[in-house]
Structures are given as structure tokens and as C-alpha cells.
Tab-separated table of C-alpha atoms in Angstrom:
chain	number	residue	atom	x	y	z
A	6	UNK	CA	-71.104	2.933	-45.212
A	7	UNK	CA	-67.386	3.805	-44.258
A	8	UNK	CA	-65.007	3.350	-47.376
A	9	UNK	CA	-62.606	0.870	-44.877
A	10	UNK	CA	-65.683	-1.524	-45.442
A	11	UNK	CA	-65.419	-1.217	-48.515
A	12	UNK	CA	-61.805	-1.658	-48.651
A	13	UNK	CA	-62.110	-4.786	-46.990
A	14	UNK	CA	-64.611	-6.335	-48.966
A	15	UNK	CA	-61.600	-5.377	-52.152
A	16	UNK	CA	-59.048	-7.978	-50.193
A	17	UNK	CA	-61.280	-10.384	-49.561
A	18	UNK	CA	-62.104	-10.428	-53.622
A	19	UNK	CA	-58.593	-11.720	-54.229
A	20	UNK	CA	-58.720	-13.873	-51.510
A	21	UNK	CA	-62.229	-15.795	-52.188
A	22	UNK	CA	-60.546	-15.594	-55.859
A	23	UNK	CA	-57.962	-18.202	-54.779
A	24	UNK	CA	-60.730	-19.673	-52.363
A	25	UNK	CA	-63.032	-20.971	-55.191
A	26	UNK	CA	-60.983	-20.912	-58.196
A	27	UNK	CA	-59.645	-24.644	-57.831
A	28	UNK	CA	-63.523	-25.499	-58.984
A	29	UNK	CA	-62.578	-24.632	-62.390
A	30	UNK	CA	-59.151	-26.130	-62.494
A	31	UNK	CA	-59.644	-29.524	-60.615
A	32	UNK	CA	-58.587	-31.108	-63.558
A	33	UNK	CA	-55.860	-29.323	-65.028
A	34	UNK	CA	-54.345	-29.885	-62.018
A	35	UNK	CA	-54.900	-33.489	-61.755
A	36	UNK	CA	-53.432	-34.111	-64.970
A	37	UNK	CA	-50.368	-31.851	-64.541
A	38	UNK	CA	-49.439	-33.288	-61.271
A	39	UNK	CA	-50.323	-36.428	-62.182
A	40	UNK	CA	-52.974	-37.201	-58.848
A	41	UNK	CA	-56.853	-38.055	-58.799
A	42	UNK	CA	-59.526	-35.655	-58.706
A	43	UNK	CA	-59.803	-36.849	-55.017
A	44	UNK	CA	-56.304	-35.596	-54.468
A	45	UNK	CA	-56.997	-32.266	-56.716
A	46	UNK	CA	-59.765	-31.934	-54.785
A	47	UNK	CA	-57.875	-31.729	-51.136
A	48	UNK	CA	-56.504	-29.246	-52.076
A	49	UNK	CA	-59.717	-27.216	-51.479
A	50	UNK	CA	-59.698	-28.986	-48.108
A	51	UNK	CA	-56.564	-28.093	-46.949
A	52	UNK	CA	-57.240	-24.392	-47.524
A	53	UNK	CA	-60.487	-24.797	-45.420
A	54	UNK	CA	-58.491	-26.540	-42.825
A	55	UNK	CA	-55.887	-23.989	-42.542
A	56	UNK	CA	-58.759	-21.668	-42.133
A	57	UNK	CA	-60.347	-23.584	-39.177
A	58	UNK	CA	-56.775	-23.816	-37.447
A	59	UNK	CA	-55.952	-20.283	-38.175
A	60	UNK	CA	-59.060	-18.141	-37.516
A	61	UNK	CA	-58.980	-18.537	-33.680
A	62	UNK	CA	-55.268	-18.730	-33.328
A	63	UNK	CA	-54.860	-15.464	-35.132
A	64	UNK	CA	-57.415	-13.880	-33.899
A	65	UNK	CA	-55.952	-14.485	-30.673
A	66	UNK	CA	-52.516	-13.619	-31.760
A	67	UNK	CA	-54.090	-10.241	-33.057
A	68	UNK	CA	-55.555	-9.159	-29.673
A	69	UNK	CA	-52.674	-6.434	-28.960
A	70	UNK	CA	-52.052	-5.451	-32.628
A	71	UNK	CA	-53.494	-2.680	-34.567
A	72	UNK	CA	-55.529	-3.840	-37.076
A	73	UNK	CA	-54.360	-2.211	-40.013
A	74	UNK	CA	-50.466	-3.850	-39.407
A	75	UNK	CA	-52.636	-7.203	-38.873
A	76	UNK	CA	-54.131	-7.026	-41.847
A	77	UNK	CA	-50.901	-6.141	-44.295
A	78	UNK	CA	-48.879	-8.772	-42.634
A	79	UNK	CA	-51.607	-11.489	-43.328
A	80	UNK	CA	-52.138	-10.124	-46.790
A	81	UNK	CA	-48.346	-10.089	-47.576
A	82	UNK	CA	-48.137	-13.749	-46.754
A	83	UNK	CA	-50.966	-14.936	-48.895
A	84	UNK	CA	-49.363	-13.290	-51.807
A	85	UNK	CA	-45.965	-14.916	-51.129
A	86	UNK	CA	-47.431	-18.639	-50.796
A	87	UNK	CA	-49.058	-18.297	-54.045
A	88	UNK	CA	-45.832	-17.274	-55.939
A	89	UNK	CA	-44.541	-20.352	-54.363
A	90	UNK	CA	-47.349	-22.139	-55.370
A	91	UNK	CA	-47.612	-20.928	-58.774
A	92	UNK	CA	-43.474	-21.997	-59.458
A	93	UNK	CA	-43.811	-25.420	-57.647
A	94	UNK	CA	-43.884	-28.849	-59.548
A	95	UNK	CA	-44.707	-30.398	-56.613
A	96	UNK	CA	-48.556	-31.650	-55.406
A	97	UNK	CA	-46.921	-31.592	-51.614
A	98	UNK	CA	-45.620	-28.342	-51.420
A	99	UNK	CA	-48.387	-27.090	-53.348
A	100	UNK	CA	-50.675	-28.617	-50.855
A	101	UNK	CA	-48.543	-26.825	-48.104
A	102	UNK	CA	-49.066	-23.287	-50.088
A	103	UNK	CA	-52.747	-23.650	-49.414
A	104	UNK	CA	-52.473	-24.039	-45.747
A	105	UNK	CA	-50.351	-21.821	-45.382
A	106	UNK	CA	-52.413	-18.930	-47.513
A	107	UNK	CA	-55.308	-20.163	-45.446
A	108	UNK	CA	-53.703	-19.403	-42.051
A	109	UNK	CA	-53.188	-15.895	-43.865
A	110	UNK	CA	-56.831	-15.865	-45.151
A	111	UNK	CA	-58.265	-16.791	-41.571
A	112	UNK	CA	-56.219	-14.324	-40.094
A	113	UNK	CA	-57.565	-11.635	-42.561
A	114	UNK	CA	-61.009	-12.377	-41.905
A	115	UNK	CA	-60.970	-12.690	-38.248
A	116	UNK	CA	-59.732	-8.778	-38.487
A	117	UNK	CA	-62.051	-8.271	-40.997
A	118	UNK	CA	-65.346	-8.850	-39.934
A	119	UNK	CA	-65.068	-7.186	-36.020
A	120	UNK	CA	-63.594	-4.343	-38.061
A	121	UNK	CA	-66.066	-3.681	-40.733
A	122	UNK	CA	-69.041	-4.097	-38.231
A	123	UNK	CA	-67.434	-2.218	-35.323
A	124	UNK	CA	-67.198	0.913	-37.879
A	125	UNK	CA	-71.192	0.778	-38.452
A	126	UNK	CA	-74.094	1.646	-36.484
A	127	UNK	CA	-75.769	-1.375	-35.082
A	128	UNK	CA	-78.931	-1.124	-37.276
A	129	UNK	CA	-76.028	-1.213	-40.312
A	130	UNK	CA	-74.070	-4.496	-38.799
A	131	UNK	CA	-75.698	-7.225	-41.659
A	132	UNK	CA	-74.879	-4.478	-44.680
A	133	UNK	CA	-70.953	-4.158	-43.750
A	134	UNK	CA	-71.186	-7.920	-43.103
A	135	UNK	CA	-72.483	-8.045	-46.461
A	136	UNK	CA	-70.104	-5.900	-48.396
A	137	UNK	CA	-67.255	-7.862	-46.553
A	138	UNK	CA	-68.579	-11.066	-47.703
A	139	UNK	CA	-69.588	-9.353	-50.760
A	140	UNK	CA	-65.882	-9.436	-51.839
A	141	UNK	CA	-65.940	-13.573	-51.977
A	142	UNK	CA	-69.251	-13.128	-54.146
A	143	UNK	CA	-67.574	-10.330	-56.663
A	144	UNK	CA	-64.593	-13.112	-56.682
A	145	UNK	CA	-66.960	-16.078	-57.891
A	146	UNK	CA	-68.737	-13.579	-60.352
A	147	UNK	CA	-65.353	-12.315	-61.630
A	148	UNK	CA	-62.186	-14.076	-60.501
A	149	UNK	CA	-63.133	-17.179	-60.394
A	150	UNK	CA	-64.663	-17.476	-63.659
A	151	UNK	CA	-61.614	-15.172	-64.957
A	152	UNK	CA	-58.967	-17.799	-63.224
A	153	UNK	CA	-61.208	-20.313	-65.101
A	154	UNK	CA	-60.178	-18.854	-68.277
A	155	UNK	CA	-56.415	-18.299	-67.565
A	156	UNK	CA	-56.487	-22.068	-66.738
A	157	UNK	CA	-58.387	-23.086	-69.937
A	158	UNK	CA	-55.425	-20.511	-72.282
A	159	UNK	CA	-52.274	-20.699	-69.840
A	160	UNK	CA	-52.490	-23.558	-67.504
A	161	UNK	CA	-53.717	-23.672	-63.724
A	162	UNK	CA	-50.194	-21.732	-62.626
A	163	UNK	CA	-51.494	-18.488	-64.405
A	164	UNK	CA	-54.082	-18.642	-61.935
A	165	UNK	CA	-52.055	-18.587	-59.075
A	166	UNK	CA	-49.614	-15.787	-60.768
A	167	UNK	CA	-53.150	-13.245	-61.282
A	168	UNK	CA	-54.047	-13.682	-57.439
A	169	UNK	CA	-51.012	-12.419	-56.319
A	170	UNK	CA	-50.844	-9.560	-58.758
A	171	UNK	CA	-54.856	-8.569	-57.814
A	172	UNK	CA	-53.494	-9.000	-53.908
A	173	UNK	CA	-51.276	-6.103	-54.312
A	174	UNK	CA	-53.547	-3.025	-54.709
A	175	UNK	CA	-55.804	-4.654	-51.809
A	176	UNK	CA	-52.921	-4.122	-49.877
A	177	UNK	CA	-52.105	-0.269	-51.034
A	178	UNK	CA	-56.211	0.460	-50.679
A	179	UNK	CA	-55.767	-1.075	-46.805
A	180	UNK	CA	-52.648	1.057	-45.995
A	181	UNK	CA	-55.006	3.619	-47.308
A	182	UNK	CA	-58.477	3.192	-45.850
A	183	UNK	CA	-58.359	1.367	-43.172
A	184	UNK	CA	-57.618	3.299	-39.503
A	185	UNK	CA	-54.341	2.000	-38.267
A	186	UNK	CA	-54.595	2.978	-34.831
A	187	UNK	CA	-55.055	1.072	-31.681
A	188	UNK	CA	-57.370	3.212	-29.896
A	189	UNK	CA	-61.283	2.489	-29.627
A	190	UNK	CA	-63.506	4.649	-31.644
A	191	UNK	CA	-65.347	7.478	-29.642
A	192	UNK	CA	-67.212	8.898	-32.321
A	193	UNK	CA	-70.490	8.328	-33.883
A	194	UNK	CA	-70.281	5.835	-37.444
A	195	UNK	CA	-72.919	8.115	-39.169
A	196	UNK	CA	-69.964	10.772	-38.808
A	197	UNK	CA	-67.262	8.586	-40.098
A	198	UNK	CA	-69.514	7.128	-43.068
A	199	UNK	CA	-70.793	10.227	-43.944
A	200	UNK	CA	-66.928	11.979	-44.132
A	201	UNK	CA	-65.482	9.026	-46.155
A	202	UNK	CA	-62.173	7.354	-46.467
A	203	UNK	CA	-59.181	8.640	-44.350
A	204	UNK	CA	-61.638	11.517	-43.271
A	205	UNK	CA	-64.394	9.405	-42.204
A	206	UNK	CA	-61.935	7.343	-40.047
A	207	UNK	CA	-60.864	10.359	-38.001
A	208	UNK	CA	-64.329	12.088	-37.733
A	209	UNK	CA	-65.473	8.455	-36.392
A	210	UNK	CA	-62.886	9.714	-33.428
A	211	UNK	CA	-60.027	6.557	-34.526
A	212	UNK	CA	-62.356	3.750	-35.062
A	213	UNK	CA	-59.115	1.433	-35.609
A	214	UNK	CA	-59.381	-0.132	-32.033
A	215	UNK	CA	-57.280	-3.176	-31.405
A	216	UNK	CA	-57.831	-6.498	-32.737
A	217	UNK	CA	-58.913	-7.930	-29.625
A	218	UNK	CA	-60.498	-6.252	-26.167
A	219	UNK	CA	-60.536	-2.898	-27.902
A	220	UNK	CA	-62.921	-4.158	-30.448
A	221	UNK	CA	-66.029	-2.409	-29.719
A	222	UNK	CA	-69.647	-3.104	-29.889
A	223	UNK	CA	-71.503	-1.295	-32.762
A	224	UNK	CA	-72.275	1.772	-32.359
A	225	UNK	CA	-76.026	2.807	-31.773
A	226	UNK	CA	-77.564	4.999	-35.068
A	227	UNK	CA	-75.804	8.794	-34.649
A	228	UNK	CA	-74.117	8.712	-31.267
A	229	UNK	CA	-71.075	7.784	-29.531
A	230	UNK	CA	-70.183	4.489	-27.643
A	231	UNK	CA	-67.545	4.199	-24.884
A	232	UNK	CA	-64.976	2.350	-25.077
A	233	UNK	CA	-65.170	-0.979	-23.110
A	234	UNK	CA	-63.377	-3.510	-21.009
A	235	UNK	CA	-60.890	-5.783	-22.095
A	236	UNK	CA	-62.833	-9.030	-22.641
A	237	UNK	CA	-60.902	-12.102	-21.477
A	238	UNK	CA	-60.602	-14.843	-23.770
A	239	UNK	CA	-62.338	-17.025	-21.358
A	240	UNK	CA	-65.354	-14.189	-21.208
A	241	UNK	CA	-65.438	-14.681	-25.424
A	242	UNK	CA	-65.173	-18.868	-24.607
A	243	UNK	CA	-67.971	-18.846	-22.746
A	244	UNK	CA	-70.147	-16.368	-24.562
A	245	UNK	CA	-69.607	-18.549	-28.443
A	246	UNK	CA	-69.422	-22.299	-26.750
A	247	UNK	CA	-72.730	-21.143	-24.815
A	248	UNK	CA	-76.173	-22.874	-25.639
A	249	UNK	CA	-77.155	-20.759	-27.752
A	250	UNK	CA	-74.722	-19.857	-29.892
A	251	UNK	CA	-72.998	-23.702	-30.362
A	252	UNK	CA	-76.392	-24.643	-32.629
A	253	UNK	CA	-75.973	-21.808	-35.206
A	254	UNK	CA	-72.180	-22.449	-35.819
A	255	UNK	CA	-72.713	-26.255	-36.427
A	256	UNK	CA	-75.643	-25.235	-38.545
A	257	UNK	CA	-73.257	-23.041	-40.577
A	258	UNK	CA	-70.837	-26.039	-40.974
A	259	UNK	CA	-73.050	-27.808	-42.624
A	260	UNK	CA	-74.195	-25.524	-44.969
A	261	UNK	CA	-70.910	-24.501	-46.070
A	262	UNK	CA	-69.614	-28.271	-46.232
A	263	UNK	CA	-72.591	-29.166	-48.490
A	264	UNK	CA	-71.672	-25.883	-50.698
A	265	UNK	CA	-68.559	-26.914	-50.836
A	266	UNK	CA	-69.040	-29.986	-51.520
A	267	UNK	CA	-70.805	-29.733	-54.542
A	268	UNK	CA	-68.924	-26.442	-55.934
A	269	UNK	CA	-65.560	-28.584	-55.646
A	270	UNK	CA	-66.383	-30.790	-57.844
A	271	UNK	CA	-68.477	-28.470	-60.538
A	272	UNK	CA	-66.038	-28.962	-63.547
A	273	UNK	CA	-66.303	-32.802	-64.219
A	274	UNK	CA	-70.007	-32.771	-63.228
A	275	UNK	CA	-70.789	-29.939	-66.141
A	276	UNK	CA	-68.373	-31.817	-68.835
A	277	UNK	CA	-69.027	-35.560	-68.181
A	278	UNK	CA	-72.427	-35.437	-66.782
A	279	UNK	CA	-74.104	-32.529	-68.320
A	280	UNK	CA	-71.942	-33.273	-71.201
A	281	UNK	CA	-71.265	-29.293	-71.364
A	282	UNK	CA	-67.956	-28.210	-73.643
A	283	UNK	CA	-65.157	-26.707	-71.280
A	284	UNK	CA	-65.566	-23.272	-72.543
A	285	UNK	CA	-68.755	-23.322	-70.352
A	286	UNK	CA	-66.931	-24.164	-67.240
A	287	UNK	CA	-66.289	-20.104	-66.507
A	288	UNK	CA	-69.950	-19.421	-67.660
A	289	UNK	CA	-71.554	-21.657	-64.896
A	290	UNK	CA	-69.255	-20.174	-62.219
A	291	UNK	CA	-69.826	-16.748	-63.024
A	292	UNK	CA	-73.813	-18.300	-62.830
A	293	UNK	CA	-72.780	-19.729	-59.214
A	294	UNK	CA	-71.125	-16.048	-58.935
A	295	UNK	CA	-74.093	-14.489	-59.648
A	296	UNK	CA	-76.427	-16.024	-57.715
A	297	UNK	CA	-74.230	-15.488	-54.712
A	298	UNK	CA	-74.148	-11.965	-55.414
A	299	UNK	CA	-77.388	-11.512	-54.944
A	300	UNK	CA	-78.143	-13.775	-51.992
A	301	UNK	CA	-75.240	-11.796	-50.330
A	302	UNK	CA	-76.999	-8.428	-50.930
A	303	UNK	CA	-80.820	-9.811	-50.271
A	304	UNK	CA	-79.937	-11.514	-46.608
A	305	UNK	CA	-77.555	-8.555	-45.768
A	306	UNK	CA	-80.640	-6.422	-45.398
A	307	UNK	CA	-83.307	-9.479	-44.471
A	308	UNK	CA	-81.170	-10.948	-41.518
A	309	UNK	CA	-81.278	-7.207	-40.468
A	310	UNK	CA	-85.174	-7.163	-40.482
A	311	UNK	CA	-87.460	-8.380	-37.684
A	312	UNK	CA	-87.790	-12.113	-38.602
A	313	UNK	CA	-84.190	-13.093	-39.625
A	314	UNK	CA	-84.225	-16.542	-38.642
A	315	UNK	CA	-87.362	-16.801	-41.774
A	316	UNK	CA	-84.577	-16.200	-43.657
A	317	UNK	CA	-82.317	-18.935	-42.460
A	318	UNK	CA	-84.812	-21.643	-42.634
A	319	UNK	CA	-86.490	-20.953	-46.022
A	320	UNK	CA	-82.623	-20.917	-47.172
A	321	UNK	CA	-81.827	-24.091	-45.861
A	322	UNK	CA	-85.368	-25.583	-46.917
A	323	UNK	CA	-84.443	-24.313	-50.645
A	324	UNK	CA	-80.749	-25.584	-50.480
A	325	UNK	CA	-82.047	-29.267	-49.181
A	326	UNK	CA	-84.656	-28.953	-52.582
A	327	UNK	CA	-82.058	-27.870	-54.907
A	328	UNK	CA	-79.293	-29.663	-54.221
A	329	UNK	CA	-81.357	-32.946	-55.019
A	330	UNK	CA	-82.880	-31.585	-57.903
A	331	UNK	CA	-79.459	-30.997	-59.218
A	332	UNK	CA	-78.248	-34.468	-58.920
A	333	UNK	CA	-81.629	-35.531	-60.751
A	334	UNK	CA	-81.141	-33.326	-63.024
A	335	UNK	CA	-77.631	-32.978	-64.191
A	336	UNK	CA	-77.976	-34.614	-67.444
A	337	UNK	CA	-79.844	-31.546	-69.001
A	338	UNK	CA	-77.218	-28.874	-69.656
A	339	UNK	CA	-79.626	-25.871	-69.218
A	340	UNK	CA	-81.364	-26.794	-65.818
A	341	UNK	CA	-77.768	-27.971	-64.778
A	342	UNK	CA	-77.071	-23.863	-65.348
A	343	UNK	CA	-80.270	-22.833	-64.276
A	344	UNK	CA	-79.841	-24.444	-61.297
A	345	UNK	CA	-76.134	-23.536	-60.193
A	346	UNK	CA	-77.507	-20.066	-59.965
A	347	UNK	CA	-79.875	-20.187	-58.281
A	348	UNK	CA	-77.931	-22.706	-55.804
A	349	UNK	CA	-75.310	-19.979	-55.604
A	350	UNK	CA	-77.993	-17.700	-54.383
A	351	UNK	CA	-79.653	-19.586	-51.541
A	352	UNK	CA	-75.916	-21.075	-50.453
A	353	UNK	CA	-74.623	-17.470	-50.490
A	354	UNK	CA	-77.609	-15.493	-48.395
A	355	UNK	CA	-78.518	-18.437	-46.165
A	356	UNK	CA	-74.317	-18.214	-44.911
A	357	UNK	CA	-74.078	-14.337	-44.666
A	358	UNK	CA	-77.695	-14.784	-42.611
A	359	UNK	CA	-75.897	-16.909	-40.052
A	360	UNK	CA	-72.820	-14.770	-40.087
A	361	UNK	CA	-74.842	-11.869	-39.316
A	362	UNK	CA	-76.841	-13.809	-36.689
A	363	UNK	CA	-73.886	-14.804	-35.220
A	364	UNK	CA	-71.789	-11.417	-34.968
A	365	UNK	CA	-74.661	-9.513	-33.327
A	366	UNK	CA	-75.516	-12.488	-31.005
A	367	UNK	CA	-71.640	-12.244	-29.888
A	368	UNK	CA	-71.556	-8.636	-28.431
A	369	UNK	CA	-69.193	-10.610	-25.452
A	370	UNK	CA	-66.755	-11.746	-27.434
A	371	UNK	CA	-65.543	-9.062	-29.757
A	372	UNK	CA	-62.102	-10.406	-30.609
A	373	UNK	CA	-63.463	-14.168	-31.472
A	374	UNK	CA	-67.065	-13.688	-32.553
A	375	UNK	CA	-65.328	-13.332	-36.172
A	376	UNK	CA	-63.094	-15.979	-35.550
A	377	UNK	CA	-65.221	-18.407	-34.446
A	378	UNK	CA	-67.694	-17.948	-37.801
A	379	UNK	CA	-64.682	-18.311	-40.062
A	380	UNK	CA	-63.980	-21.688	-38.006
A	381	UNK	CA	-67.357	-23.153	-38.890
A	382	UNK	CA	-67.417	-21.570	-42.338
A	383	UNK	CA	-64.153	-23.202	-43.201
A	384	UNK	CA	-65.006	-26.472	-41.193
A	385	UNK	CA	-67.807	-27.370	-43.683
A	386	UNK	CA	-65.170	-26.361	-46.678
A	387	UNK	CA	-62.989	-29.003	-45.304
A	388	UNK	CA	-65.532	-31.293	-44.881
A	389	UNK	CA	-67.388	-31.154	-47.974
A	390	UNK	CA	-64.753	-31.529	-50.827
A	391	UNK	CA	-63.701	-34.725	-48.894
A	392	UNK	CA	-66.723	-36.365	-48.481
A	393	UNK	CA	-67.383	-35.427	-51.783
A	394	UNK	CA	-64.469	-37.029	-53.217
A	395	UNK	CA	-64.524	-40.064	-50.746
A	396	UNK	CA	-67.786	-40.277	-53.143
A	397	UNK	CA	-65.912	-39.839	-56.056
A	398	UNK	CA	-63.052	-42.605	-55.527
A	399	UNK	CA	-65.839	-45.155	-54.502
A	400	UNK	CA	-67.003	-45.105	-57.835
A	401	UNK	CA	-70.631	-43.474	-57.299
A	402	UNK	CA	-70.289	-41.082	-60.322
A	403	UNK	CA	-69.850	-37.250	-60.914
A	404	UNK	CA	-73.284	-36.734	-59.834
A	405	UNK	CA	-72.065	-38.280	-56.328
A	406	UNK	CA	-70.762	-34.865	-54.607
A	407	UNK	CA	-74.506	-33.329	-54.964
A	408	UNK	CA	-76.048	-36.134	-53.680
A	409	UNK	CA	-73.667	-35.629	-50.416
A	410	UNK	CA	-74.495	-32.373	-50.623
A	411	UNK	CA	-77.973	-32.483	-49.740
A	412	UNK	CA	-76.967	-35.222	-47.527
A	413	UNK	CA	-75.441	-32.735	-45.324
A	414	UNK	CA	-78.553	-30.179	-45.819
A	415	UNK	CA	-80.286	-32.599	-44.394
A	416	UNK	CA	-78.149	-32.878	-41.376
A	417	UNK	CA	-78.289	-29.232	-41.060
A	418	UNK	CA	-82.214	-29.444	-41.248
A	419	UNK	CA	-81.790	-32.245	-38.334
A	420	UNK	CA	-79.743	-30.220	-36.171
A	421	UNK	CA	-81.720	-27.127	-36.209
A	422	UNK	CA	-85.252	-29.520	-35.538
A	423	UNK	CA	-83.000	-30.850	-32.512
A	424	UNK	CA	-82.033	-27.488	-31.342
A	425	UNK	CA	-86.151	-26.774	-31.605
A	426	UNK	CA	-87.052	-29.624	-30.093
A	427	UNK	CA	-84.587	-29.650	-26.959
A	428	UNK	CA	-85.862	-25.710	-26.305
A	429	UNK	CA	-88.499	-26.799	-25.295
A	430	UNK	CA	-90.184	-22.713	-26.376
A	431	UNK	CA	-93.202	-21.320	-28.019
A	432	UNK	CA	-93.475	-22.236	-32.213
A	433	UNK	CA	-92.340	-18.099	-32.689
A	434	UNK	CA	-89.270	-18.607	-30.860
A	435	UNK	CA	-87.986	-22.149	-31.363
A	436	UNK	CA	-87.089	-21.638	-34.913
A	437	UNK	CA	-85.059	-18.294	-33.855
A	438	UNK	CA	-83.193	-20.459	-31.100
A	439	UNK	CA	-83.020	-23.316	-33.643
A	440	UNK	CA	-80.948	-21.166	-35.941
């Protein structure tokens, strides 16, 4: 695996930091600002929604641009808004910040993702997915539960203040590792991965290609690809709003709005409902962290295997399952823990599977393939913490949010039996267009 990959996976640590850490500081926030949890908890939806808005609008933006400039502009702006953020008294303007790093996060990850699996053989494309991704599940393990803990002995701001500090050597190991250049690669990936860092880039023959019709498909085990076409945005419209692509992204929306969903609203669910002392707040999320760690690293080499869309569907089934079991079982503190980990781990591997699916279903639209799974991604994220805390202000409880959760599992389950049904194809194959 190239070190750039790995590089990549190192920014997106401190940005899935700032992603996930409101979980654990919902409250503190609340109180300090003096708004609901409902309004705390918008401020995880406004991230998501600045995600949806920006990852096709940079991506687009980004289509002439070398990747490595692309990447240390977003990453510069994500560490401004949160020194904003962290200095504001303000719920607005901190509500603002998190658009606004969102727009920078989307941006990242639209780069991201064509980048780390143009720079791999094609038989490699669900590993560099996964170390990319990887980076969020290192954040939930780590930051998150760390950012916890600054909340808990500093207040929420602290939080902010560490994200920007972790942001900056991201940004020194991009100017480092990742190939700057706007030409496409002409060299085989074994060669680049095999040379490392700054050398691996240039025996890959300058694998940075440009954010957008230089992006090139992965590159077949050992040998060299050409480099292609320009792809029209209209091509990459056509290819991702296509039949068979349009099922797998809503799918992924509603897996990531019932993660969210739930994962928003963690705190007050382990200390009022599972009656759990706040010191345990970091301890469950670095549970939720580890989970997804593994998930992440299981599906990046199942969804790579022969039956990837068995992956998908026993994810989902086990999400639906747990999710509901969670809300039954909130009460007891230790299935409440038990549970959040293993959650973490089926949420985690069932969304990198669909990532995966996605990105090497989208060979036609190179620029927005990435884009496009960052929109749906992010869509549920939006989605979630707001239905969740519509839940919430109606007076259902702090068990509410889970319920909703598996709510939307279930609408996931429905739109992938839909998909199957409408195909019309053979048992083997309905499930794979299903997904």
C-alpha cells in the first residue's frame, strides 16, 4: 500500500475527530450556550449538510487542480473554522463553523477517496478505501473519546482547540506524501507501493493526476494503465444517477442516518437511561471506536471477495437487530456497552462495503464517484441527528433516537427488497443489484 494512502487516512483522523466528537459533548454544549439537546444536536446536522452541499460542488471545483494544492487548501480551512469556533460565544456562528468545516471536509474527501484508490491496483481498491476510512475509525477509537475527556476537564472549546492543533501535521505529512502533480500515473501501483513515500510516487510514473478527468481507473495488479479521456460531468451524471447505482447510494443514506442518529445522541442515553457516571461517556465511544475499527478492516477485504453484497446484507440484517435490542435494552449498563461495540462494528463495515461497492461500480465517473458517496454518507448524518432529536423534543425519551434508528434500518431493508423486487433477476443476482 502506497504511504500517500496512508497519509490520507492521517487527515481524515482529525477530521472524523471533529466529525463525531459532538457525541460526547452534546451537553456541555447545551448548557454553555444555553439551547436544547435538539439544538446541540444540529449541530451534527449542519456538518453533514455542509458535507452533502460540498462534496459534489468541490469535487467539481477540483476537476483542473492538482490534488495535493486541493487537499492543503481544504485542510487549511477546516483548521481556521474551528479556531473560530473554539473562541465564539455564539450557538449561530458556531453553527456556521460547522458548515463551513464541512464544505472543507467534503472537499477533502472527494480528493481523497479517487486518490487513494487510483494509486492501488484494482484487486487493492476496498484496502486503500479502508485505510482512508480507517482514519474516521482511529478518530472514534482515539479522538473522539480523547475530545470526550478534554470536554469532561476543560470544557467543549478544548475540543475544538486539539482538532486544529492534530490538523496541522496532517497537513505537513500531505505536502509530504502525497504526489502534487497534475499528470496521470503511467506506472504500475505495485512499483509505487513497493518504493514508498515520495519514492513510491515517482516510481508509480506521477500518480498525482488531476482531481477530475485525469483521475484514472485502478490500475490492473503489476502493469501500467494509460491515461484516459477527460470524462464530462454529464458522462459521471449519467453513470452515478443510472439504475443501478441510485439504489446503493440511498441504501447508504440510510444506514448512515440511522448511525447517526443514534451515535448523536449517545451521552444522555448512557447517563440518564443506562444510568452510567460521565466518566464512562469516553469509554463507550472508544467501544463504538472499536468496533468500527474492526468492521472497517473486516469489509475492506470482504467487499473485495467474490460475494460482497453477503456482506452488505448480513450488515444491514445485524444493524436492523441491534439497534432494537439497544433501545430494549438500555437500562442495563453492561449490554448498553456491549452493544455500542458491536453496533460500531456492523455500522462501520456495512458503510465502507457500500463505499467500496460504489467506487469500483463508478469506473465512468472518476471525478464524482467519491463525491457522490460522501453526498449520501453525509445525507443520512443530516438526517439522523434530526429525526432523532425531533424524537427527543416530542417527549419520547432518551431511548427515542435508537428506536428511529432502526426505524430507518428498516427503510434501508425496504429499499434494497424494492430494488430486488423491481429487477426482476435470478435469487444470486437480485441481492447484488439490490445493494
Amino acid at each position: 500500500m502506497p504511504f500517500a494512502v496512508y497519509v490520507l487516512g492521517l487527515a481524515v483522523f482529525a477530521q472524523g475527530t471533529s466529525e463525531f466528537m459532538l457525541s460526547g459533548l452534546v451537553s456541555a454544549i447545551a448548557a454553555d450556550l444555553d439551547v436544547s439537546l435538539f439544538a446541540a444536536g444540529l449541530l451534527t446536522s449542519a456538518f453533514a449538510v455542509g458535507m452533502v452541499v460540498g462534496a459534489p460542488l468541490t469535487a467539481l471545483l477540483c476537476r483542473s487542480r492538482p490534488r495535493r494544492r486541493a487537499l492543503l487548501l481544504f485542510l487549511a480551512v477546516f483548521v481556521a473554522v474551528h479556531v473560530v469556533g473554539a473562541l465564539t460565544p455564539h450557538y449561530e456562528v458556531l453553527l456556521a463553523t460547522r458548515f463551513v468545516a464541512a464544505l472543507a471536509n467534503a472537499g477533502f474527501w472527494a480528493v481523497a477517496l479517487t486518490t487513494a484508490v487510483s494509486l492501488v491496483p484494482e484487486r487493492s481498491a476496498g484496502r486503500a478505501t479502508a485505510v482512508v476510512v480507517g482514519g474516521v475509525t482511529v478518530a472514534c477509537v482515539v479522538g473522539v473519546p480523547a475530545g470526550a475527556v478534554l470536554g469532561e476537564q476543560w470544557g467543549w472549546r478544548s475540543a475544538f482547540w486539539a482538532v486544529a492543533a492534530v490538523s496541522l501535521p496532517a497537513a505537513l505529512a500531505i505536502l509530504r506524501g502525497v504526489p502534487g502533480d497534475r499528470r496521470g500515473r503511467a506506472a504500475g501501483a505495485d512499483a509505487g507501493a513497493d518504493a514508498g513515500a515520495d519514492a513510491g510516487a515517482d516510481a508509480g510514473a506521477d500518480a498525482g493526476a488531476d482531481a477530475g478527468g485525469g483521475v484514472l481507473a485502478a490500475a490492473p495488479a503489476g502493469g501500467p494503465v494509460d491515461v484516459p479521456a477527460r470524462v464530462s460531468v454529464r458522462d459521471e451524471l449519467r453513470v452515478l444517477t443510472g439504475a443501478r447505482l441510485r439504489p446503493t447510494l440511498l441504501v447508504m443514506a440510510l444506514v448512515q442516518g440511522a448511525t447517526f442518529c443514534a451515535f448523536s445522541y449517545l451521552e444522555p442515553l448512557l447517563t440518564r437511561e443506562s444510568g452510567l457516571d460521565a466518566v464512562w461517556v469516553p469509554v463507550a465511544l472508544a467501544l463504538f471506536g472499536a468496533g468500527a475499527f474492526l468492521g472497517v478492516t473486516a469489509a475492506g477485504r470482504l467487499a473485495a471477495g467474490p460475494r460482497p453484497v453477503v456482506v452488505i446484507a448480513c450488515g444491514m440484517a445485524a444493524l436492523t437487530l441491534g439497534w432494537c435490542v439497544l433501545a430494549l435494552a438500555a437500562g442495563s449498563p453492561v449490554a448498553a456497552l456491549a452493544l455500542v461495540a458491536l453496533l460500531g462494528m456492523f455500522a462501520f463495515g456495512t458503510g465502507t462495503a457500500l463505499i467500496t461497492r460504489v467506487l469500483t461500480s463508478a469506473s465512468g465517473a472518476p471525478t464524482l464517484a467519491g463525491a457522490f458517496c460522501t453526498a449520501a454518507f453525509n445525507l443520512g448524518a443530516a438526517v439522523g441527528p434530526w429525526a432523532g432529536g425531533l424524537a427527543l423534543d416530542a417527549g419520547f425519551g432518551y431511548r427515542a433516537p435508537v428506536w428511529v434508528s432502526a426505524l430507518l434500518m428498516g427503510l434501508a431493508l425496504l429499499a434494497a427488497g424494492a430494488r430486488r423486487a423491481r429487477s426482476g433477476l435470478g435469487p444470486g443476482r437480485r441481492a447484488s443489484e439490490a445493494a
